[in-house]
XYZ file of C-alpha atoms in Angstrom:
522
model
C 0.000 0.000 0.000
C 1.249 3.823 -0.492
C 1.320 5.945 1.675
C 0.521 9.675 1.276
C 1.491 11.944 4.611
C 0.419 15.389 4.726
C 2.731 16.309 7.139
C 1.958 16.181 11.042
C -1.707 14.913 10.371
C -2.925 12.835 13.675
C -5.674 11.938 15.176
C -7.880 10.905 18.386
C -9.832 8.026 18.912
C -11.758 7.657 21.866
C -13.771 4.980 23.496
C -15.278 4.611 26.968
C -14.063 1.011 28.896
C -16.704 -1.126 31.024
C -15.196 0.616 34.331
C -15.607 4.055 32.785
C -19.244 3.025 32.307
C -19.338 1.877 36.154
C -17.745 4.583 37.501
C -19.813 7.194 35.516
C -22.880 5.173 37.016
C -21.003 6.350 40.539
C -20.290 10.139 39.443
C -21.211 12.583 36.779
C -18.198 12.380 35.200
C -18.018 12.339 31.338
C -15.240 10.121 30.831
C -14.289 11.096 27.132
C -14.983 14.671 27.677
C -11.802 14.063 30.775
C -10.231 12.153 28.064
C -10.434 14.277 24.706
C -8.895 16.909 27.621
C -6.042 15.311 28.552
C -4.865 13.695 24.816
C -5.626 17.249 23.746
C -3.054 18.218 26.039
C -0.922 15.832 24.579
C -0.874 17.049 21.312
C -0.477 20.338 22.085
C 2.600 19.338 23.966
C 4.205 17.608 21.427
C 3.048 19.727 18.630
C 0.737 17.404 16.839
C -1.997 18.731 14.107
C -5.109 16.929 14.931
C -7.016 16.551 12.280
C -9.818 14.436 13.285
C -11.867 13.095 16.622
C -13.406 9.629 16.769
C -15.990 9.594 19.376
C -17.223 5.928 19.766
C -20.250 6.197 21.426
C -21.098 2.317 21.651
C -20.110 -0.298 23.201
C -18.856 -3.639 21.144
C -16.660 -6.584 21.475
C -15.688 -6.923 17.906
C -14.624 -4.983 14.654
C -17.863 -4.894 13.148
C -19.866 -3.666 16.218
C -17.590 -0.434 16.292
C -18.453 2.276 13.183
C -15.702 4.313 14.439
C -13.382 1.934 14.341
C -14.418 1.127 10.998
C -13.830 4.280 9.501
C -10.785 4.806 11.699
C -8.938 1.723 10.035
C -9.978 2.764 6.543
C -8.511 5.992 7.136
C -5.649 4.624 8.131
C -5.239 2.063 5.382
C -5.737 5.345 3.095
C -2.620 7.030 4.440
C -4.726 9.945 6.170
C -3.128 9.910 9.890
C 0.734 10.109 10.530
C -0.388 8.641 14.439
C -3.614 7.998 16.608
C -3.700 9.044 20.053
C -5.613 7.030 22.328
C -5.169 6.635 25.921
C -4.499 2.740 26.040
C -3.671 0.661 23.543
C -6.679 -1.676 24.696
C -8.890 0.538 24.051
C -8.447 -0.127 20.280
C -9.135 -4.093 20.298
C -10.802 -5.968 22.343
C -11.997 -8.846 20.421
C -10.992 -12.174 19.094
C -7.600 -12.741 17.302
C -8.464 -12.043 14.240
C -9.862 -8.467 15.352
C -6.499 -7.729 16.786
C -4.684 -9.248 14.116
C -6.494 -6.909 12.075
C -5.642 -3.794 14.119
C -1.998 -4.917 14.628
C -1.334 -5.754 10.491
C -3.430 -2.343 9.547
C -0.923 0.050 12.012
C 2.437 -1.829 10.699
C 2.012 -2.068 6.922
C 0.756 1.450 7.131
C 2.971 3.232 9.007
C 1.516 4.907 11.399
C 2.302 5.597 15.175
C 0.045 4.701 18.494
C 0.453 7.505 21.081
C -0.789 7.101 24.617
C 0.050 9.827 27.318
C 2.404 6.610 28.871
C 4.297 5.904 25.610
C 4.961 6.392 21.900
C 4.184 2.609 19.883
C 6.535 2.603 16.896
C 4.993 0.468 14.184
C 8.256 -0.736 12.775
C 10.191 -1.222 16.145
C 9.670 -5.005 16.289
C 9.965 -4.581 20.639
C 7.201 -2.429 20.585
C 5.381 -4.420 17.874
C 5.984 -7.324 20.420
C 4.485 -5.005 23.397
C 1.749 -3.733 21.723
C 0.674 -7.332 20.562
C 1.258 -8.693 24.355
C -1.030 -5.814 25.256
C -4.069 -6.874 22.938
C -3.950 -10.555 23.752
C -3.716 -9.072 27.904
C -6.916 -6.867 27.343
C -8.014 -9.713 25.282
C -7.682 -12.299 28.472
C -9.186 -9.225 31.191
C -12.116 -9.179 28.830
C -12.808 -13.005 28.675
C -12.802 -12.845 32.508
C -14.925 -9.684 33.013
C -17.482 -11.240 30.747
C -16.959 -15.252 32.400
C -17.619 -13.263 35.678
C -20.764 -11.344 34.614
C -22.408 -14.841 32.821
C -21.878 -15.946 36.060
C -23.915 -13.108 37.965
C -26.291 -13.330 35.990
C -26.929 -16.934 35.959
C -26.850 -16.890 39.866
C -29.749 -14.553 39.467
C -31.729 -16.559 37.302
C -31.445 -18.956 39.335
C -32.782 -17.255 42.040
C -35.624 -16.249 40.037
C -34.815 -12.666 38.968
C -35.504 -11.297 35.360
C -32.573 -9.917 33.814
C -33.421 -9.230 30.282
C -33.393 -5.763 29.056
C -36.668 -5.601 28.243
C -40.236 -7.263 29.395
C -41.981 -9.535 27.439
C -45.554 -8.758 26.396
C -47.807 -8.732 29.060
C -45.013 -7.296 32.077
C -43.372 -4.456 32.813
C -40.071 -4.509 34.561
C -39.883 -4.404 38.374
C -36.991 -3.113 40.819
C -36.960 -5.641 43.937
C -36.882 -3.969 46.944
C -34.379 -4.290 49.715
C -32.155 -6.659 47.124
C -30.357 -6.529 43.700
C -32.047 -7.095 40.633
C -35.314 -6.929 39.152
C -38.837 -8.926 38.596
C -41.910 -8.849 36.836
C -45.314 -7.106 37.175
C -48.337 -7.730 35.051
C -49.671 -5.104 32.769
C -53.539 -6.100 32.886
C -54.528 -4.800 29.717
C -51.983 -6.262 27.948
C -52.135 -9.719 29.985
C -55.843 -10.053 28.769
C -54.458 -10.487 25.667
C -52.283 -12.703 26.279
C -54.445 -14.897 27.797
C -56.800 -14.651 24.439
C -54.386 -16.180 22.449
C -54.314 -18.992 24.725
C -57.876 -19.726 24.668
C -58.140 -19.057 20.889
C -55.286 -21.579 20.244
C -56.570 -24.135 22.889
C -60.202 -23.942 23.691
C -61.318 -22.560 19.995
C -58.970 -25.014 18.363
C -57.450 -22.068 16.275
C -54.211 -22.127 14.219
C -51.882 -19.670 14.967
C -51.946 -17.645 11.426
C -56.487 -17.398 12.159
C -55.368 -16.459 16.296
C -52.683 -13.551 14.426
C -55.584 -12.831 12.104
C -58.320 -12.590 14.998
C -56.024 -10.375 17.108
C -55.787 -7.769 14.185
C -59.351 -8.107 13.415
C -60.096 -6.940 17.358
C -57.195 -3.871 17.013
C -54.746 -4.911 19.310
C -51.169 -3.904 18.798
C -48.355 -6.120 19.477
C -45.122 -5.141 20.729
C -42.827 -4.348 18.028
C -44.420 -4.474 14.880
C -47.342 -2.927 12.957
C -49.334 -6.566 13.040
C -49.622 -9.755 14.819
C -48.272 -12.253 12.716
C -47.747 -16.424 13.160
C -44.272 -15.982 14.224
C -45.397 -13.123 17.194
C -48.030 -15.508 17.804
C -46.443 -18.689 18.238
C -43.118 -16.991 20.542
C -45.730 -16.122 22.941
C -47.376 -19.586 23.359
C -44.206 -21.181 23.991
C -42.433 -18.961 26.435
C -42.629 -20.347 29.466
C -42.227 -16.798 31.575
C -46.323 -16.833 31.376
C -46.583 -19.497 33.670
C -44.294 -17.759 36.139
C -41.101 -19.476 34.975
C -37.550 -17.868 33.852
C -35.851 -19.245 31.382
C -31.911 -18.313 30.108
C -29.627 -19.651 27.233
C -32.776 -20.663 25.693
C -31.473 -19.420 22.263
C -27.464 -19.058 22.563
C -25.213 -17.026 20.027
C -23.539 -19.821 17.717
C -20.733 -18.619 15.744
C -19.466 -20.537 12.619
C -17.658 -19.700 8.921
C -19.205 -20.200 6.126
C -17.797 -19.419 2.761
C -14.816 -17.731 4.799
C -17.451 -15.199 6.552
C -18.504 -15.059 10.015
C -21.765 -16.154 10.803
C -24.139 -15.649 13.994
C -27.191 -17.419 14.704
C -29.692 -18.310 17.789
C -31.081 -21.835 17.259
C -32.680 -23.076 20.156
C -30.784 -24.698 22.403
C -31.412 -28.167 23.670
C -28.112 -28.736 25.975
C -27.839 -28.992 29.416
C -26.883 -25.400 30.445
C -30.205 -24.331 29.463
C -31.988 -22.988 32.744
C -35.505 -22.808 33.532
C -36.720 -22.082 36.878
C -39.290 -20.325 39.210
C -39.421 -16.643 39.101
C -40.394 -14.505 41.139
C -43.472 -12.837 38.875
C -46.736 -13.870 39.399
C -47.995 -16.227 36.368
C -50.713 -14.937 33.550
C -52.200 -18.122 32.679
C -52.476 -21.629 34.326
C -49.962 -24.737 33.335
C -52.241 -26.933 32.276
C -53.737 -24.475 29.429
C -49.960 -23.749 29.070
C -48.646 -27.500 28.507
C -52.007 -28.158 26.537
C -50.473 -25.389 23.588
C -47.477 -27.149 23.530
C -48.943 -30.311 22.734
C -50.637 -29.014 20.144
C -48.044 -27.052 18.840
C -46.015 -30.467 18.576
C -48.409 -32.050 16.828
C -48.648 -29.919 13.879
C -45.185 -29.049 13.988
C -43.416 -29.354 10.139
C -39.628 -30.243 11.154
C -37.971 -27.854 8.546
C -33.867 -27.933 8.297
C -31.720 -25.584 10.615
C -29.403 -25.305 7.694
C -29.901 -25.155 4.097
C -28.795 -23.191 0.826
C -30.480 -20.389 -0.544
C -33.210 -21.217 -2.891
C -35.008 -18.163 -4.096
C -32.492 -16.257 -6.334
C -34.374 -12.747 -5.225
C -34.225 -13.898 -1.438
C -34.185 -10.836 0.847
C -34.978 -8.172 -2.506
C -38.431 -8.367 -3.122
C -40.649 -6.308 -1.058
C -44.733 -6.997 -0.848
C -46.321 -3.812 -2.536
C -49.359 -3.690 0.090
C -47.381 -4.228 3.476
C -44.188 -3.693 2.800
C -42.599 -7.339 4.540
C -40.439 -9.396 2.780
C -41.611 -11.792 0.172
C -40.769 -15.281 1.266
C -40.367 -18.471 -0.933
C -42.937 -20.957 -0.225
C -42.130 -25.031 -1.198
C -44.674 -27.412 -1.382
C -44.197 -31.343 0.167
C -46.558 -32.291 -2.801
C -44.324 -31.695 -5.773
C -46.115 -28.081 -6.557
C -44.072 -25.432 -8.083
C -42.725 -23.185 -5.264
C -44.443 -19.276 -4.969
C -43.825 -16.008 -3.600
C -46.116 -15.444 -1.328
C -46.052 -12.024 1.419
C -45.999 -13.935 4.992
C -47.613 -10.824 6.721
C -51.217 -12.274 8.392
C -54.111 -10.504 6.613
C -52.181 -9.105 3.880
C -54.110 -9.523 0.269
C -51.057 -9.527 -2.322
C -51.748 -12.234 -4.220
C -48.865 -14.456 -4.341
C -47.744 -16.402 -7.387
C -45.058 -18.616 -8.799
C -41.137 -18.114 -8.396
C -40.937 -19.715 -12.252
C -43.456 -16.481 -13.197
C -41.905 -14.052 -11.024
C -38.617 -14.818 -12.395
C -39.009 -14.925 -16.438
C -41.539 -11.425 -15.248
C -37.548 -10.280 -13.586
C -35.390 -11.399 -16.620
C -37.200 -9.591 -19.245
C -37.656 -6.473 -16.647
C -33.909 -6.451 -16.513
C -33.528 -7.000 -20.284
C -36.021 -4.299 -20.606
C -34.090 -1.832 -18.376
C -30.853 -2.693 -19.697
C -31.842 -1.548 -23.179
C -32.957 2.221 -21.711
C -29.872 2.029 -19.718
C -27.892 1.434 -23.035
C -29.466 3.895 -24.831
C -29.467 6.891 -21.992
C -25.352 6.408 -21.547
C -25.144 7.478 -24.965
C -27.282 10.462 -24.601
C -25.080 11.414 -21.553
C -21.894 10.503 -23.387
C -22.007 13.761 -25.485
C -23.919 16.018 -23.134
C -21.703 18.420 -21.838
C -22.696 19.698 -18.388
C -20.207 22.213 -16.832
C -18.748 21.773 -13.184
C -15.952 24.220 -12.978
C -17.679 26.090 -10.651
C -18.077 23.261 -8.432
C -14.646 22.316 -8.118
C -13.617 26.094 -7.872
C -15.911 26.606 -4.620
C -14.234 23.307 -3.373
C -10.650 24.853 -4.017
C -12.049 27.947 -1.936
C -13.365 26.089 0.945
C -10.005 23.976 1.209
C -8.075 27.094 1.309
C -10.359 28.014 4.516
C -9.883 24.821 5.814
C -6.024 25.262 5.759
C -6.404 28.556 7.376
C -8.323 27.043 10.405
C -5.669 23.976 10.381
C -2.593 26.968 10.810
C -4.564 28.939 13.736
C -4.891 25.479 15.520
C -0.710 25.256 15.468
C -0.753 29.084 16.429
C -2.822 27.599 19.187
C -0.471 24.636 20.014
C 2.476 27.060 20.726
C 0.357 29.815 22.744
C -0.132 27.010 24.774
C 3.635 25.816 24.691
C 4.943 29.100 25.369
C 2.562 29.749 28.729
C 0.544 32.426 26.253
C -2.843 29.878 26.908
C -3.535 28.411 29.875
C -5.190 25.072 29.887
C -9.366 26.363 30.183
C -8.324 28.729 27.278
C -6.256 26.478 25.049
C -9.255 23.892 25.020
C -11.529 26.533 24.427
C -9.862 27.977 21.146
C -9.380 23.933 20.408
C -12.971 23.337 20.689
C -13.815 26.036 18.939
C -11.328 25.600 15.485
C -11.873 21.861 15.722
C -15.962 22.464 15.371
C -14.916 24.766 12.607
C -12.543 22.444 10.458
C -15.216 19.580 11.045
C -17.612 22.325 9.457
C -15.266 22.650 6.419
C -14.535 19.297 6.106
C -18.291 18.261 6.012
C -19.137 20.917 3.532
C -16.020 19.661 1.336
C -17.128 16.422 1.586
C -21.014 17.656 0.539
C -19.613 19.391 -2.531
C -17.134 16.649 -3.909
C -20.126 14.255 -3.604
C -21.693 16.792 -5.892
C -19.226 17.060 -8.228
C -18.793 13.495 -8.525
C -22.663 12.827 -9.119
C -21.975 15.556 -12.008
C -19.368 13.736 -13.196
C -21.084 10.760 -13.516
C -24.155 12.867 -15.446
C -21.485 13.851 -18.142
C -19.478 11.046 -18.541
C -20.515 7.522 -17.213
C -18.784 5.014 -15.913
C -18.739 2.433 -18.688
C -18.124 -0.573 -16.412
C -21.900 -0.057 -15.142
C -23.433 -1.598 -18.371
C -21.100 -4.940 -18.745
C -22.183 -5.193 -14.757
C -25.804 -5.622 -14.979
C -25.126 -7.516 -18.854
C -23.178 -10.223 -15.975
C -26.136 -10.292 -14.326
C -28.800 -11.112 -17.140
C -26.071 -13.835 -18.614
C -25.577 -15.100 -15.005
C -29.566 -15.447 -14.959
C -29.836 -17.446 -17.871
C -27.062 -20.109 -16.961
C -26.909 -22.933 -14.540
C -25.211 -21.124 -11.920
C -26.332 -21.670 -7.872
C -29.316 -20.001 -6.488
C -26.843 -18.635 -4.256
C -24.392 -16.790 -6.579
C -27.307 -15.270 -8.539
C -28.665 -13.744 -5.296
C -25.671 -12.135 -4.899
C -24.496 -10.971 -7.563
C -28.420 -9.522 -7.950
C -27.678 -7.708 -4.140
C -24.537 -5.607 -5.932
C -27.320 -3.676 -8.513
C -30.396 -3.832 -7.187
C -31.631 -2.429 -3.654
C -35.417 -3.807 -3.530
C -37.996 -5.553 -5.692
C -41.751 -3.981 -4.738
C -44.297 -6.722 -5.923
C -47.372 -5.861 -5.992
C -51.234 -8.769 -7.368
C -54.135 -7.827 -6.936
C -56.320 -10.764 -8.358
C -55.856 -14.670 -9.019
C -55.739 -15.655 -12.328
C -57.936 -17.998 -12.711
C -59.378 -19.507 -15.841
C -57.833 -20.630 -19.294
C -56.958 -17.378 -20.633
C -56.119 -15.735 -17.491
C -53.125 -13.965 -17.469
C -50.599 -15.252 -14.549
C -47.856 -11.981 -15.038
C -50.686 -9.925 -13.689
C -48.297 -8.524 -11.328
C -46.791 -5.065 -11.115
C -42.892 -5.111 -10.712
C -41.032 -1.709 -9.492
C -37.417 -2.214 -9.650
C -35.112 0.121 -7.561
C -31.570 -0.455 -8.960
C -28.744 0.973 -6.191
C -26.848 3.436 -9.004
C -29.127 5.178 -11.413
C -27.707 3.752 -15.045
């Protein structure tokens, strides 16, 4: 990789530790207010330009939980920072090996320095390479224990029938105990009533759980987090045990595995032997024997469907339902019937029809757009729109922006020579760094606008032989699975959208509107 210094060009990162979260639950204290202070300090001392603050304001154990870190690693990788400043080392990786791997590789191949108000992390001094690795896999241990310690907690108050979930489940509210840690459950009546409706629809009426879903929106009740009651709402609430005055935990445990090279996170349910169900405190909503009487039931006319299995429906996760807005599902048949594409939302009156219909409807959609495409990149090929004045107004605004940049050195040596004192020096800090954040959000604004321009005048050419892939890919014998994603690189969503059967001889089964939102406008 190259590497393009501007000179002096650092940076902050900043990013608050479990103990700075308990101690801030002690104290008022904003703990990366104290430390954007003090590495301020730091770089006024030793004279370095910073050019950019990364506030991460959420908590993650991994790479891909952290924006900030994110966008701190691509600038990096981009040649943008000369050093970060942080105030441990830790505080940049806490996750697996591969996460600090990551970290480690992106700071050594690219140069760039790791300053802490302790010490100054060389990126090609192989004993600090060597400390600054020992460091990770150290935070990398305390974390393991911190969070071995916690499970632990909060299994021993499970145990002891506590609720510790985040949030109630429908039907309770959440409870402080009083005179002892933790919290419990109290009914919320109206919402309990419901609850105790599904149970005697399912049971007593002999209802499935898509006519139950289908009653409850018929009567105007609103579930929890969603617009409808579906089967899937439906059915989580007839087999939780917490409305019989139980607690359950680990019921569905994070399982991590690769696939394809790729990370992957799921929640099956989990049938070991560290699942825990107990008493809990709460009082019950309905009885166990109306309780155990669903579950039979639900057994009986349970379809055992595979926990793993490849992708099937080439459009999977791109076509939207035109009346509800879910996500259009792919629905097999045991009988030997040709699969359809059907909206899984109870209630809602799209009118499904087959994937081998929906798809040769797609193909000549596609065919159809790529012709217009075709045809407009020509137009735009000779149409000459003008955008000096664009990139003029950019030159302007990065001529402020270097202004701003040379009164926050001015700044740095006030403060060096005893000119500033400390209030006053992070004052006039504040103040320039709010303005070159300004500038450097309306440069950004403007080169996205003359880039947009750009791509009116003169397209780029490579767009047309993309989505031509796609149509060939289509049309060959290629997996389900490498046609869905190559289709997720140009199109964003599929809105599908029936309104009658067709039914009869000459009926017309591609009487189905199709709006196709591509991600770059050809």
């Amino acid at each position: 990789m190259i590497k393009i210094h501007k000179g002096n060009q650092y940076c902050i990162y900043l990013r608050k530790s479990r103990m700075d979260m308990e101690l801030e639950l002690k104290s008022e204290e904003d703990t990366l207010k104290r430390h954007e202070e003090t590495l301020l300090l730091l770089a006024a001392k030793n004279r370095y330009n910073i050019g950019k603050i990364y506030r991460e304001v959420v908590s993650g154990e991994t790479i891909a939980s952290r924006p900030k870190m994110q966008q701190l690693l691509i600038d990096i990788e981009n040649g943008l920072w000369d050093g970060v400043l942080v105030m441990e080392v830790e505080r940049l990786a806490r996750g697996d090996t591969i996460d600090q791997g990551i970290v480690s590789q992106t700071f050594k191949y690219s140069d760039t320095k790791i300053i802490t108000p302790s010490r100054i992390y060389e990126p090609h001094n192989e004993f600090d390479e060597e400390y600054f690795e020992f460091g990770l896999f150290m935070s990398r241990q305390e974390y393991k224990k911190i969070n071995q310690r916690l499970k632990r907690g909060r299994e021993a108050s499970v145990r002891e029938g506590k609720y510790v979930g985040s949030i109630a489940p429908y039907g309770y509210e959440k409870k402080k105990l009083e005179k002892e840690k933790g919290y419990t459950l109290t009914i919320k009546e109206d919402e309990a009533n419901v609850i105790r409706q599904i149970f005697k629809l399912y049971v007593e009426d002999d209802l499935s759980m898509s006519e139950v879903a289908r009653q409850l929106n018929y009567l105007g009740y609103q579930p929890m987090f969603a617009q409808k009651w579906t089967l899937a709402i439906v059915r989580d609430i007839l087999i939780n045990p917490v409305y019989i005055g139980k607690i359950k935990w680990n019921d569905r445990k994070v399982v991590k595995s690769y696939r394809k090279g790729k990370m992957v996170e799921s929640r099956p349910l989990n049938k070991g032997d560290d699942k825990i169900i107990v008493n809990g405190k709460h009082e019950a909503i309905v009885g166990e024997d109306i309780w155990h009487k669903a579950q039979i039931k639900k057994e009986k006319n349970r379809v055992p469907l595979a926990y793993y299995y490849d992708v099937k429906n080439i459009y999977a996760g791109l076509v939207y339902c035109g009346k509800c807005g879910a996500k259009m599902q792919r629905r097999p048949y045991s009988n030997g019937a040709d699969p359809t594409l059907i909206c899984p939302t109870t209630g809602c009156r799209n009118v499904s029809t087959k994937i081998s219909i929906f798809e040769e409807q797609m193909l000549k959609v596609l065919k159809k757009l790529l012709k217009n495409w075709e045809i407009d990149f020509h137009i735009k090929k000779v149409e000459n729109n003008p955008i000096d004045e664009l990139e003029q107004s950019i030159k302007r605004t990065n001529e402020k922006l270097l202004k701003e940049q040379q009164k926050l050195d001015k700044i740095c040596i006030f403060f060096e020579e005893g000119t500033y004192s400390k209030e006053l020096f992070l004052s006039r800090t504040k103040q320039i760094q709010n303005s070159i954040q300004s500038l450097k959000n309306e440069i950004q604004l403007k080169e996205e606008k003359l880039e947009f321009k750009k791509s009116k005048t003169t397209p780029n050419e490579t767009l047309i032989p993309k989505i031509k892939n796609v149509i060939d890919l289509l049309e060959s014998d290629a997996s389900s699975e490498d046609k869905n994603t190559l289709l997720k690189e140009i199109l964003h969503k599929v809105v599908y959208t029936k309104n009658q059967r067709a039914v009869g001889k000459n009926a017309d089964p591609t009487n189905f509107q199709l709006d196709i939102y591509p991600k770059q406008q050809f």
